[in-house]
XYZ file of C-alpha atoms in Angstrom:
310
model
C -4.978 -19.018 2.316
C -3.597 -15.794 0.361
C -6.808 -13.364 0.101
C -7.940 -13.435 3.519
C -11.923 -15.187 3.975
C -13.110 -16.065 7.073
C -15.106 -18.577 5.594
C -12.403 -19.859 3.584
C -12.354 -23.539 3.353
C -9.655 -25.974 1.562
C -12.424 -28.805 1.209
C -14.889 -28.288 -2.078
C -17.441 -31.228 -0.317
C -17.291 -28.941 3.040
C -21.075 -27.176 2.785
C -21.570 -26.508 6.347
C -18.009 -24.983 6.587
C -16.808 -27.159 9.345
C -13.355 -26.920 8.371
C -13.009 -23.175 7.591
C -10.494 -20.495 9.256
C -13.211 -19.554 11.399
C -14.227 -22.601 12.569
C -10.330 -24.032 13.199
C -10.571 -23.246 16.812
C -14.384 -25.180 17.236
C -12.871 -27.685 15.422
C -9.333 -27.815 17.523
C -11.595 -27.892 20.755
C -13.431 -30.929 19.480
C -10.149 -32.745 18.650
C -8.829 -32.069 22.212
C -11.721 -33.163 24.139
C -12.293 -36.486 22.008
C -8.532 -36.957 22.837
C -8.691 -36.433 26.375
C -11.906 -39.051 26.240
C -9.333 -41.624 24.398
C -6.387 -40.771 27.636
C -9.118 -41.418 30.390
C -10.785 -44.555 28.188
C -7.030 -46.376 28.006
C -6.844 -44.725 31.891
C -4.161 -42.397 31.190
C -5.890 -40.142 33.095
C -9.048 -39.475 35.323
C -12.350 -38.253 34.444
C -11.443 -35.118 36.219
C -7.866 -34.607 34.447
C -10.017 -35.187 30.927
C -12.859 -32.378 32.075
C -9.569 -30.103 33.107
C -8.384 -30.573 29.441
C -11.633 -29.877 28.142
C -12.729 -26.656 30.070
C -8.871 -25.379 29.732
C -8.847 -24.854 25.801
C -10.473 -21.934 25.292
C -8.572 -20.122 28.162
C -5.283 -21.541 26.263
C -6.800 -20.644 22.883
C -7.207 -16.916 23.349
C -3.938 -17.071 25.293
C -1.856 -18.088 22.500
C -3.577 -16.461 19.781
C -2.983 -12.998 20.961
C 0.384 -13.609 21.981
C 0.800 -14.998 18.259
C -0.721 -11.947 16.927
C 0.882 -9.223 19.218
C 4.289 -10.716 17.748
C 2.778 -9.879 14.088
C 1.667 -6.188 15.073
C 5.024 -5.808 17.031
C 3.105 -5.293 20.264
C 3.552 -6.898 23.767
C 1.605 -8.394 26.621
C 1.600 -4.214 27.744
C -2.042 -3.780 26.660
C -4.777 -5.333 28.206
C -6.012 -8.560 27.032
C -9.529 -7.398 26.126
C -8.487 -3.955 24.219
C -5.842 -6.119 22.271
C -8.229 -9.146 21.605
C -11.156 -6.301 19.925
C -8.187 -4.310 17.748
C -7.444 -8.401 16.575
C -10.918 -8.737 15.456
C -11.244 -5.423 14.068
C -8.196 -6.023 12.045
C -9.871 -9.623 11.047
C -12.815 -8.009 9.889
C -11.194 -5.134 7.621
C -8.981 -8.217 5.974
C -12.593 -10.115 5.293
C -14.378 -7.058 4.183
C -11.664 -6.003 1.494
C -10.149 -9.388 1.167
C -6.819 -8.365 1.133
C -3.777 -10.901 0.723
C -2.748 -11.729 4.182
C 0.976 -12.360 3.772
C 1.274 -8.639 2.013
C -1.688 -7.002 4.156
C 1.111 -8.190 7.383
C 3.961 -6.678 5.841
C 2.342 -3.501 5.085
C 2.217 -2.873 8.648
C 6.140 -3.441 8.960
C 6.881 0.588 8.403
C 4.247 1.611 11.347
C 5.836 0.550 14.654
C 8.892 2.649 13.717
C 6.587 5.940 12.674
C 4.822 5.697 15.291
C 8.319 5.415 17.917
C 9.517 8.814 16.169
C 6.455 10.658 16.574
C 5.013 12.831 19.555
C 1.679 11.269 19.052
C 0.135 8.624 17.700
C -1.227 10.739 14.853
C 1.341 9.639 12.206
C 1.314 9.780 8.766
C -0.822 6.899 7.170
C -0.672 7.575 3.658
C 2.047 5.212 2.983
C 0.974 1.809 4.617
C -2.506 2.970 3.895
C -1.351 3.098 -0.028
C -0.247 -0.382 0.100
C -2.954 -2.042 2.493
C -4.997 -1.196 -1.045
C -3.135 -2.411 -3.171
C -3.119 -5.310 -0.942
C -7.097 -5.634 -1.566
C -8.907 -6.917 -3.938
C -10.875 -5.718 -6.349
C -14.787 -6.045 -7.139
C -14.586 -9.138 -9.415
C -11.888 -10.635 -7.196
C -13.787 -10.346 -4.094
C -16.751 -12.094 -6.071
C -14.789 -14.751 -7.264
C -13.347 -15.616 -3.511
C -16.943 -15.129 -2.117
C -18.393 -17.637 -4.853
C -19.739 -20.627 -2.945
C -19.537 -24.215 -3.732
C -22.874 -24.826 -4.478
C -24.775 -23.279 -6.515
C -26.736 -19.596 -4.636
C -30.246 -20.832 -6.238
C -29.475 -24.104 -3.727
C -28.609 -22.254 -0.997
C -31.428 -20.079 -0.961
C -33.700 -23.405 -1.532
C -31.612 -24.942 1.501
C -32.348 -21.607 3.880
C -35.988 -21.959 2.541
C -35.873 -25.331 3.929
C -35.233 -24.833 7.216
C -37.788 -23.057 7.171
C -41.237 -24.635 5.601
C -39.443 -28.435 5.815
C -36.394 -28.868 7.899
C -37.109 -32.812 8.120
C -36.453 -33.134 4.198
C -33.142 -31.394 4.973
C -32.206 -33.811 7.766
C -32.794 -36.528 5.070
C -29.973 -35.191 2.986
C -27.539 -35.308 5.606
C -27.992 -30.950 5.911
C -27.898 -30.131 9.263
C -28.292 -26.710 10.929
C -24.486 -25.945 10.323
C -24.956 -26.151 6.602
C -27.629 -23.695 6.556
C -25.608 -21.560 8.592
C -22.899 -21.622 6.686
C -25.538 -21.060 3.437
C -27.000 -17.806 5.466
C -22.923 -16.369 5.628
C -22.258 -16.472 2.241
C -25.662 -15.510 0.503
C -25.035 -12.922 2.957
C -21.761 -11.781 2.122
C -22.409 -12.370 -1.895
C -25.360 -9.752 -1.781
C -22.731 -7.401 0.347
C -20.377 -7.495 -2.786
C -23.283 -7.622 -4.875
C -24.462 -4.009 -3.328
C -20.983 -2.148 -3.815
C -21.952 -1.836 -7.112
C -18.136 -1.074 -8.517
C -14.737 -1.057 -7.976
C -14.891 2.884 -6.974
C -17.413 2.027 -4.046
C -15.309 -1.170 -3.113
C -12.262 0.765 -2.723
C -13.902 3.539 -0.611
C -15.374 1.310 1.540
C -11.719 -0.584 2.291
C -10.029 2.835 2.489
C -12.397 3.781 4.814
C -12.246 0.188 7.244
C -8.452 0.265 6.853
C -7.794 3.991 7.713
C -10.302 3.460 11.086
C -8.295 0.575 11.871
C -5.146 1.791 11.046
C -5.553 5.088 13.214
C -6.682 2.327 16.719
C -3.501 0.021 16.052
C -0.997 3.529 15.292
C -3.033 4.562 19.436
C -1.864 0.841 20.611
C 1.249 1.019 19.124
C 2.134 4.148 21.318
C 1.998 2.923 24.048
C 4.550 1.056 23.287
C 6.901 3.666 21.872
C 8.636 5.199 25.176
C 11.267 2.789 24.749
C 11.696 -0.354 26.456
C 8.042 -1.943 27.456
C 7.204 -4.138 30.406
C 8.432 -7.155 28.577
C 11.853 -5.872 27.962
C 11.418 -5.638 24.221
C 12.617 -2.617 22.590
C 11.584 -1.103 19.406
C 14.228 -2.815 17.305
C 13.593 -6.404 19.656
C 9.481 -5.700 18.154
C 10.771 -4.794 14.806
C 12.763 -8.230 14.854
C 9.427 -10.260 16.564
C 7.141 -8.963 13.741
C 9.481 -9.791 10.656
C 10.066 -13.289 12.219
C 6.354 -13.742 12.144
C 4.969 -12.082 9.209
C 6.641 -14.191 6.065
C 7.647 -12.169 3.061
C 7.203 -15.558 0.730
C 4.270 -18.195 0.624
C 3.722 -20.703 -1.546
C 0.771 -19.712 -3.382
C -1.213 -22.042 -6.070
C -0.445 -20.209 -9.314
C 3.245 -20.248 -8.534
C 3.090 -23.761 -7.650
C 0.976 -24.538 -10.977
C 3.280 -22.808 -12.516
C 6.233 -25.281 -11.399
C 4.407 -27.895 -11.888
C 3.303 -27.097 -16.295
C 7.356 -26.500 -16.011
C 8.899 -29.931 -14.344
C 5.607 -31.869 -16.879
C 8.181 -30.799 -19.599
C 11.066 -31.583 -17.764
C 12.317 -28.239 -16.559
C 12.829 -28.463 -12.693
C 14.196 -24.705 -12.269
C 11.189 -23.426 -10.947
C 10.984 -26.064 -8.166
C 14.235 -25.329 -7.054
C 14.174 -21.409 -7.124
C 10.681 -22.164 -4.970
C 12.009 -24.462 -2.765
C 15.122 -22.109 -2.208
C 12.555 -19.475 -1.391
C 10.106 -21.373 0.771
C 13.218 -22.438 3.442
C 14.152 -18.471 3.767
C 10.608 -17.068 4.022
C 11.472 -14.118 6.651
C 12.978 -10.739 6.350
C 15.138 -9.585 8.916
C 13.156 -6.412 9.086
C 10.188 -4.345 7.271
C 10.116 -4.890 3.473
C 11.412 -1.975 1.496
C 10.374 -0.518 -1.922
C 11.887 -2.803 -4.123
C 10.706 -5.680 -2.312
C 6.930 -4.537 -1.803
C 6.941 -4.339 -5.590
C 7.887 -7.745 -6.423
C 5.169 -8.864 -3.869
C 3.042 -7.223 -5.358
C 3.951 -7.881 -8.762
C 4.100 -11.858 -7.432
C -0.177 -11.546 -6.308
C -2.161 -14.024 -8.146
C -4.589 -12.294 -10.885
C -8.482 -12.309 -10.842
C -7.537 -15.688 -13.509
C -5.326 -17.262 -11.092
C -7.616 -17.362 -7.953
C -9.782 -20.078 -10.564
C -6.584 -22.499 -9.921
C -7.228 -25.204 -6.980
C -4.613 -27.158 -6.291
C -5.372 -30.599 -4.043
C-alpha cells in the first residue's frame, strides 16, 4: 500500500472487503483459531490449550501493534497503553482522511523527536514536518481515484437498497451483510471527497487533521525528552528505532512497471538499480533535504495510481 486507505484491498473480486488493511487483524484471528482447531483435531493439543490460543490473540494483537508503532514514532512502553493506542488511531485516521503516502507520511515525522528533545515544551515549531506531511497528501482527484470502488456506486447503492426492501435476493448472489458493509464505507467516504468540493478545501481540511495530531504526538513525545526513559532508550537509541522501522524505499507499482516496459526490451538496469535499493531500504537516521526531495519527486502521479500490478 503507498497512499494510505483503510479500506485498501489488493484483491479486485474482494466486495465485502474481507481482505483489507482494516480487516487484517479479523482476518489473522480467524486464521489462528481455525489453526488451533487443526492442533487439537490431530491432538496436538487440548480443547482448553486451543480456547487459550483463541481468547489470547487480541491481547497479543494490541500488544505487538503498539510496540510496532511506538518504534515508528520513536516512543517507548513510557506512556500508557490506552493514551498511546488513541494517538495510533488518531494518526490512522488523519493518514485515511488525506490519504497521504505512508512510507513518506513516516519519515516526515523523523525531524520531530529531536525538536521536541531541544525544546522547553512541547510547543515546537511544526511548520516544517507539517510542510511535508502535505506534500505527503494527496490531492482532490487523487483521493477520488484511491476511493473509487470496484464496482460500480449505482450497484452499491442498489446493493444497500437491498438489504433493505429484499435482503433474501442478496443472499442469492452470494452478498452477505459484510458486502453491504463494506458498500456503506465507501459510498460513504466517496460522498466525503465528493463534498470538499476542491483541492483548496481538501488541503485545509488535512492541514487542519495533521496540525491537531501533530501538536498530541509533539505532548507524547515529551515525555520522553528528559533523557534516558524507563526503557533505557535514549534520544539517539529512539532516533535509531524509528529509522530502522520507517523504510525510506518501497517498491511501488509504477516503478516496478516501469522495470518491467524496460527488461520487455531487454534492458535489465532498472531491475538491478531496484533490487540494489529494495535490500538497503533504511536510513540510519531522519531523511534530510536532499533526500525528502527525491521521495517526493519518486511519488506515483494521479496517472500512475491507474497501474495494478498482480
Amino acid at each position: 500500500m503507498g497512499h494510505f486507505c483503510k479500506d485498501y484491498t489488493p484483491n479486485s473480486s474482494d466486495n465485502g472487503h474481507r481482505y483489507s488493511y482494516e480487516a487484517q487483524p479479523r482476518a489473522a484471528e480467524w486464521n489462528v483459531a481455525k489453526f488451533a482447531e487443526t492442533l487439537r483435531l490431530a491432538r496436538v493439543i487440548d480443547a482448553a490449550d486451543a480456547d487459550m490460543v483463541a481468547q489470547g490473540f487480541w491481547p497479543a494483537y494490541e500488544r505487538e501493534l503498539l510496540h510496532a508503532f511506538r518504534a515508528k514514532l520513536a516512543l517507548t512502553s513510557r506512556g500508557a497503553d490506552d493514551a498511546d493506542r488513541a494517538l495510533l488511531d488518531q494518526l490512522l485516521h488523519a493518514l485515511d482522511e488525506s490519504g497521504a503516502d505512508m512510507c513518506a507520511a513516516f519519515l516526515a515525522l523523523g525531524a520531530l523527536p529531536r525538536a521536541v528533545h531541544a525544546a522547553s515544551s512541547a510547543d515546537v515549531e511544526l511548520g516544517g514536518v507539517l510542510g511535508r506531511l502535505e506534500q505527503a497528501s494527496t490531492s482532490l482527484r487523487a483521493a477520488a481515484k484511491l476511493a473509487r470502488p470496484a464496482m460500480p456506486p449505482a450497484a452499491l447503492r442498489q446493493i444497500i437498497a437491498l438489504s433493505t426492501t429484499d435482503p433474501a435476493r442478496l443472499a442469492m448472489f452470494g452478498i452477505d451483510d459484510e458486502v453491504v458493509r463494506a458498500a456503506k464505507q465507501q459510498l460513504a467516504k466517496l460522498d466525503a471527497i465528493a463534498a470538499l468540493g476542491s483541492d483548496v478545501q481538501k488541503r485545509a481540511r488535512d492541514r487542519d487533521a495533521w496540525e491537531a495530531w501533530l501538536r498530541a504526538y509533539a505532548a507524547r513525545l515529551h515525555t520522553e525528552a528528559d533523557g534516558d526513559t524507563a526503557d533505557g532508550a535514549s534520544l539517539a537509541e529512539r532516533e535509531a528505532r524509528m529509522a530502522a522501522s520507517n523504510p525510506a524505499f518501497v517498491l511501488r507499482e509504477h516503478l516496478l512497471q516501469a522495470a518491467i516496459a524496460r527488461a520487455e526490451c531487454g534492458d535489465f538496469a532498472h531491475v538491478r538499480q531496484l533490487l540494489d535499493r529494495a535490500q538497503t531500504p533504511f536510513l540510519p537516521g531522519p531523511i534530510d533535504e536532499a533526500g525528502w526531495s527525491a521521495l517526493v519527486a519518486e511519488l506515483p502521479t494521479e496517472d500512475a495510481l491507474d497501474i495494478v500490478l498482480s
